[in-house]
Amino acid sequence: MLTSKAVLWDKDGTLLNTFGSWIDVERKLAEAMAAEYGFSSVKEQDYIQRVLFRLGVKPDGTVSGQGVLASGTSEAIIGEFYSAFLEMDSFISEKKQSFFSLAKSKLAEILEQSPITPIPAQGAQEALRFFKDLGLCQGLATSDSLANAQRDMAAAGFLDYFTFIAASDTIEQPKPHPCSVYAFSDFCGVSPSDVLVIGDTPADEAMAMAAGASFVAVLSGTGVVQDFSPKANVVHDLLDLPRFFAKG
């Protein structure tokens, strides 16, 4: 049984099923960037495949738990777009700053036209309510921005469960650095060892281990058993959480 006084959640892949939508968004962004730089249709497809591979999208369309799309910040993801761009045989000289600025602008346009619809993961509502009923402080640690995290949590009906959000633009160092756990434990007035981190990627586990927090891996997101250490507590979905949790 786990004994914890506060719970720090990951967002995408853990509480929300969003990666299918994000793959479509990243594909559209790759198409937009290819068009902007005048790639032929053949080179456009080459560029798209390079981008998706770099982001950790597998041939079957699933997302690797160890890939950038699963746990990287927006900056890190666009960085992979730029790296794929540099690999192209028909590379057109472009400064990184200019490329990033254009990519961010194109991404904003795509998301405005086709917003991400957050789909709650199985058992998410029940798990959040379970910990709330125990009186535990609940927080969110995400590689997404604060505005996006608040938007997604509100759309899913989860925002009121959280008193703390560590986002890529509010925390000094994102996952796998333990900064989010330290900030959350300070906010809740508990020790980092009293925090339970729940996530679906190795970055979530690495963050928890570095901070001395407990960790539960959820396999309903991007991660598979082999992605995590032998010491990790593992559940197949969030409905399994209450069976081995005890309030301290």
Short mmCIF file of N, CA and C in Angstrom, two decimals, residues 71-140:
data_model
loop_
_atom_site.label_atom_id
_atom_site.label_comp_id
_atom_site.label_asym_id
_atom_site.label_seq_id
_atom_site.Cartn_x
_atom_site.Cartn_y
_atom_site.Cartn_z
N SER A 71 6.14 13.81 -23.69
CA SER A 71 6.48 14.55 -22.46
C SER A 71 7.25 15.84 -22.68
N GLY A 72 7.48 16.21 -23.95
CA GLY A 72 8.27 17.41 -24.22
C GLY A 72 7.46 18.69 -24.19
N THR A 73 8.14 19.80 -23.97
CA THR A 73 7.49 21.11 -24.02
C THR A 73 7.25 21.50 -25.48
N SER A 74 6.48 22.57 -25.68
CA SER A 74 6.23 23.06 -27.03
C SER A 74 7.53 23.45 -27.72
N GLU A 75 8.45 24.04 -26.97
CA GLU A 75 9.74 24.42 -27.53
C GLU A 75 10.51 23.19 -28.01
N ALA A 76 10.49 22.13 -27.19
CA ALA A 76 11.20 20.90 -27.56
C ALA A 76 10.59 20.26 -28.80
N ILE A 77 9.27 20.30 -28.90
CA ILE A 77 8.59 19.70 -30.05
C ILE A 77 8.92 20.48 -31.32
N ILE A 78 8.86 21.80 -31.27
CA ILE A 78 9.20 22.59 -32.45
C ILE A 78 10.67 22.42 -32.80
N GLY A 79 11.49 22.17 -31.78
CA GLY A 79 12.90 21.90 -32.02
C GLY A 79 13.09 20.68 -32.90
N GLU A 80 12.23 19.68 -32.76
CA GLU A 80 12.31 18.49 -33.62
C GLU A 80 11.87 18.81 -35.05
N PHE A 81 10.92 19.72 -35.19
CA PHE A 81 10.54 20.18 -36.53
C PHE A 81 11.73 20.83 -37.22
N TYR A 82 12.46 21.62 -36.46
CA TYR A 82 13.62 22.32 -37.02
C TYR A 82 14.73 21.33 -37.36
N SER A 83 14.98 20.35 -36.49
CA SER A 83 16.01 19.35 -36.75
C SER A 83 15.68 18.55 -38.00
N ALA A 84 14.41 18.18 -38.16
CA ALA A 84 13.99 17.45 -39.36
C ALA A 84 14.17 18.33 -40.59
N PHE A 85 13.92 19.61 -40.44
CA PHE A 85 14.09 20.56 -41.53
C PHE A 85 15.56 20.61 -41.98
N LEU A 86 16.47 20.58 -41.00
CA LEU A 86 17.89 20.62 -41.31
C LEU A 86 18.36 19.37 -42.05
N GLU A 87 17.64 18.27 -41.86
CA GLU A 87 18.02 17.00 -42.49
C GLU A 87 17.66 16.93 -43.97
N MET A 88 16.76 17.79 -44.41
CA MET A 88 16.25 17.69 -45.78
C MET A 88 17.36 17.97 -46.79
N ASP A 89 17.39 17.19 -47.85
CA ASP A 89 18.40 17.38 -48.90
C ASP A 89 18.26 18.75 -49.56
N SER A 90 17.03 19.21 -49.66
CA SER A 90 16.79 20.50 -50.30
C SER A 90 16.75 21.61 -49.26
N PHE A 91 17.56 21.47 -48.23
CA PHE A 91 17.55 22.42 -47.12
C PHE A 91 17.71 23.87 -47.60
N ILE A 92 16.78 24.68 -47.17
CA ILE A 92 16.84 26.11 -47.46
C ILE A 92 17.33 26.80 -46.19
N SER A 93 18.41 27.53 -46.29
CA SER A 93 19.00 28.15 -45.12
C SER A 93 17.97 29.00 -44.38
N GLU A 94 17.83 28.74 -43.12
CA GLU A 94 16.86 29.47 -42.29
C GLU A 94 17.37 29.51 -40.86
N LYS A 95 17.37 30.67 -40.27
CA LYS A 95 17.81 30.80 -38.89
C LYS A 95 16.78 30.16 -37.96
N LYS A 96 17.28 29.59 -36.88
CA LYS A 96 16.42 28.89 -35.94
C LYS A 96 15.33 29.81 -35.39
N GLN A 97 15.69 31.03 -35.03
CA GLN A 97 14.72 31.95 -34.46
C GLN A 97 13.57 32.22 -35.42
N SER A 98 13.91 32.41 -36.69
CA SER A 98 12.87 32.67 -37.69
C SER A 98 11.98 31.46 -37.89
N PHE A 99 12.59 30.28 -37.91
CA PHE A 99 11.82 29.04 -38.07
C PHE A 99 10.86 28.86 -36.90
N PHE A 100 11.35 29.03 -35.68
CA PHE A 100 10.52 28.87 -34.49
C PHE A 100 9.36 29.85 -34.49
N SER A 101 9.64 31.09 -34.86
CA SER A 101 8.59 32.11 -34.87
C SER A 101 7.49 31.75 -35.86
N LEU A 102 7.90 31.30 -37.03
CA LEU A 102 6.92 30.91 -38.05
C LEU A 102 6.13 29.68 -37.60
N ALA A 103 6.82 28.69 -37.04
CA ALA A 103 6.15 27.46 -36.60
C ALA A 103 5.12 27.75 -35.51
N LYS A 104 5.47 28.61 -34.58
CA LYS A 104 4.53 28.96 -33.50
C LYS A 104 3.30 29.67 -34.06
N SER A 105 3.53 30.53 -35.04
CA SER A 105 2.41 31.24 -35.66
C SER A 105 1.49 30.27 -36.40
N LYS A 106 2.09 29.36 -37.15
CA LYS A 106 1.30 28.36 -37.89
C LYS A 106 0.54 27.45 -36.92
N LEU A 107 1.21 27.07 -35.84
CA LEU A 107 0.57 26.20 -34.85
C LEU A 107 -0.65 26.88 -34.23
N ALA A 108 -0.51 28.15 -33.91
CA ALA A 108 -1.63 28.90 -33.33
C ALA A 108 -2.81 28.93 -34.30
N GLU A 109 -2.52 29.10 -35.59
CA GLU A 109 -3.58 29.12 -36.59
C GLU A 109 -4.29 27.76 -36.67
N ILE A 110 -3.50 26.70 -36.63
CA ILE A 110 -4.07 25.34 -36.73
C ILE A 110 -4.96 25.06 -35.52
N LEU A 111 -4.48 25.42 -34.34
CA LEU A 111 -5.25 25.14 -33.12
C LEU A 111 -6.51 26.00 -33.04
N GLU A 112 -6.45 27.19 -33.64
CA GLU A 112 -7.64 28.04 -33.66
C GLU A 112 -8.71 27.44 -34.57
N GLN A 113 -8.26 26.88 -35.69
CA GLN A 113 -9.19 26.27 -36.63
C GLN A 113 -9.66 24.89 -36.19
N SER A 114 -8.76 24.14 -35.55
CA SER A 114 -9.08 22.77 -35.11
C SER A 114 -8.61 22.58 -33.68
N PRO A 115 -9.33 23.12 -32.70
CA PRO A 115 -8.89 23.01 -31.32
C PRO A 115 -8.85 21.56 -30.83
N ILE A 116 -7.92 21.31 -29.93
CA ILE A 116 -7.82 19.97 -29.33
C ILE A 116 -9.01 19.76 -28.40
N THR A 117 -9.67 18.63 -28.56
CA THR A 117 -10.79 18.28 -27.67
C THR A 117 -10.29 17.27 -26.64
N PRO A 118 -10.16 17.68 -25.38
CA PRO A 118 -9.66 16.76 -24.36
C PRO A 118 -10.68 15.68 -24.02
N ILE A 119 -10.26 14.44 -24.12
CA ILE A 119 -11.13 13.31 -23.79
C ILE A 119 -10.65 12.71 -22.47
N PRO A 120 -11.47 12.70 -21.43
CA PRO A 120 -11.04 12.14 -20.15
C PRO A 120 -10.66 10.67 -20.27
N ALA A 121 -9.56 10.31 -19.64
CA ALA A 121 -9.15 8.91 -19.61
C ALA A 121 -10.11 8.10 -18.75
N GLN A 122 -10.21 6.82 -19.03
CA GLN A 122 -11.09 5.94 -18.25
C GLN A 122 -10.70 6.00 -16.78
N GLY A 123 -11.66 6.28 -15.93
CA GLY A 123 -11.43 6.30 -14.49
C GLY A 123 -10.88 7.60 -13.95
N ALA A 124 -10.66 8.60 -14.82
CA ALA A 124 -10.06 9.86 -14.37
C ALA A 124 -10.95 10.58 -13.35
N GLN A 125 -12.23 10.70 -13.68
CA GLN A 125 -13.15 11.39 -12.77
C GLN A 125 -13.22 10.67 -11.42
N GLU A 126 -13.30 9.35 -11.48
CA GLU A 126 -13.41 8.56 -10.24
C GLU A 126 -12.15 8.68 -9.40
N ALA A 127 -10.99 8.67 -10.04
CA ALA A 127 -9.73 8.77 -9.30
C ALA A 127 -9.56 10.14 -8.66
N LEU A 128 -9.88 11.18 -9.39
CA LEU A 128 -9.78 12.53 -8.85
C LEU A 128 -10.73 12.71 -7.66
N ARG A 129 -11.93 12.17 -7.79
CA ARG A 129 -12.90 12.27 -6.70
C ARG A 129 -12.45 11.45 -5.49
N PHE A 130 -11.84 10.29 -5.75
CA PHE A 130 -11.34 9.42 -4.68
C PHE A 130 -10.33 10.17 -3.82
N PHE A 131 -9.37 10.82 -4.46
CA PHE A 131 -8.34 11.54 -3.70
C PHE A 131 -8.91 12.79 -3.03
N LYS A 132 -9.87 13.43 -3.68
CA LYS A 132 -10.51 14.59 -3.07
C LYS A 132 -11.25 14.18 -1.80
N ASP A 133 -11.95 13.05 -1.86
CA ASP A 133 -12.68 12.57 -0.69
C ASP A 133 -11.75 12.22 0.46
N LEU A 134 -10.51 11.84 0.14
CA LEU A 134 -9.52 11.56 1.17
C LEU A 134 -8.92 12.84 1.75
N GLY A 135 -9.23 13.97 1.12
CA GLY A 135 -8.73 15.25 1.60
C GLY A 135 -7.32 15.57 1.16
N LEU A 136 -6.84 14.90 0.12
CA LEU A 136 -5.47 15.12 -0.35
C LEU A 136 -5.39 16.33 -1.28
N CYS A 137 -4.29 17.05 -1.16
CA CYS A 137 -3.99 18.14 -2.08
C CYS A 137 -3.65 17.54 -3.44
N GLN A 138 -4.24 18.07 -4.52
CA GLN A 138 -3.99 17.55 -5.85
C GLN A 138 -3.43 18.64 -6.76
N GLY A 139 -2.37 18.29 -7.50
CA GLY A 139 -1.74 19.23 -8.40
C GLY A 139 -1.50 18.61 -9.75
N LEU A 140 -1.10 19.44 -10.70
CA LEU A 140 -0.85 19.00 -12.07
C LEU A 140 0.56 19.43 -12.46
#
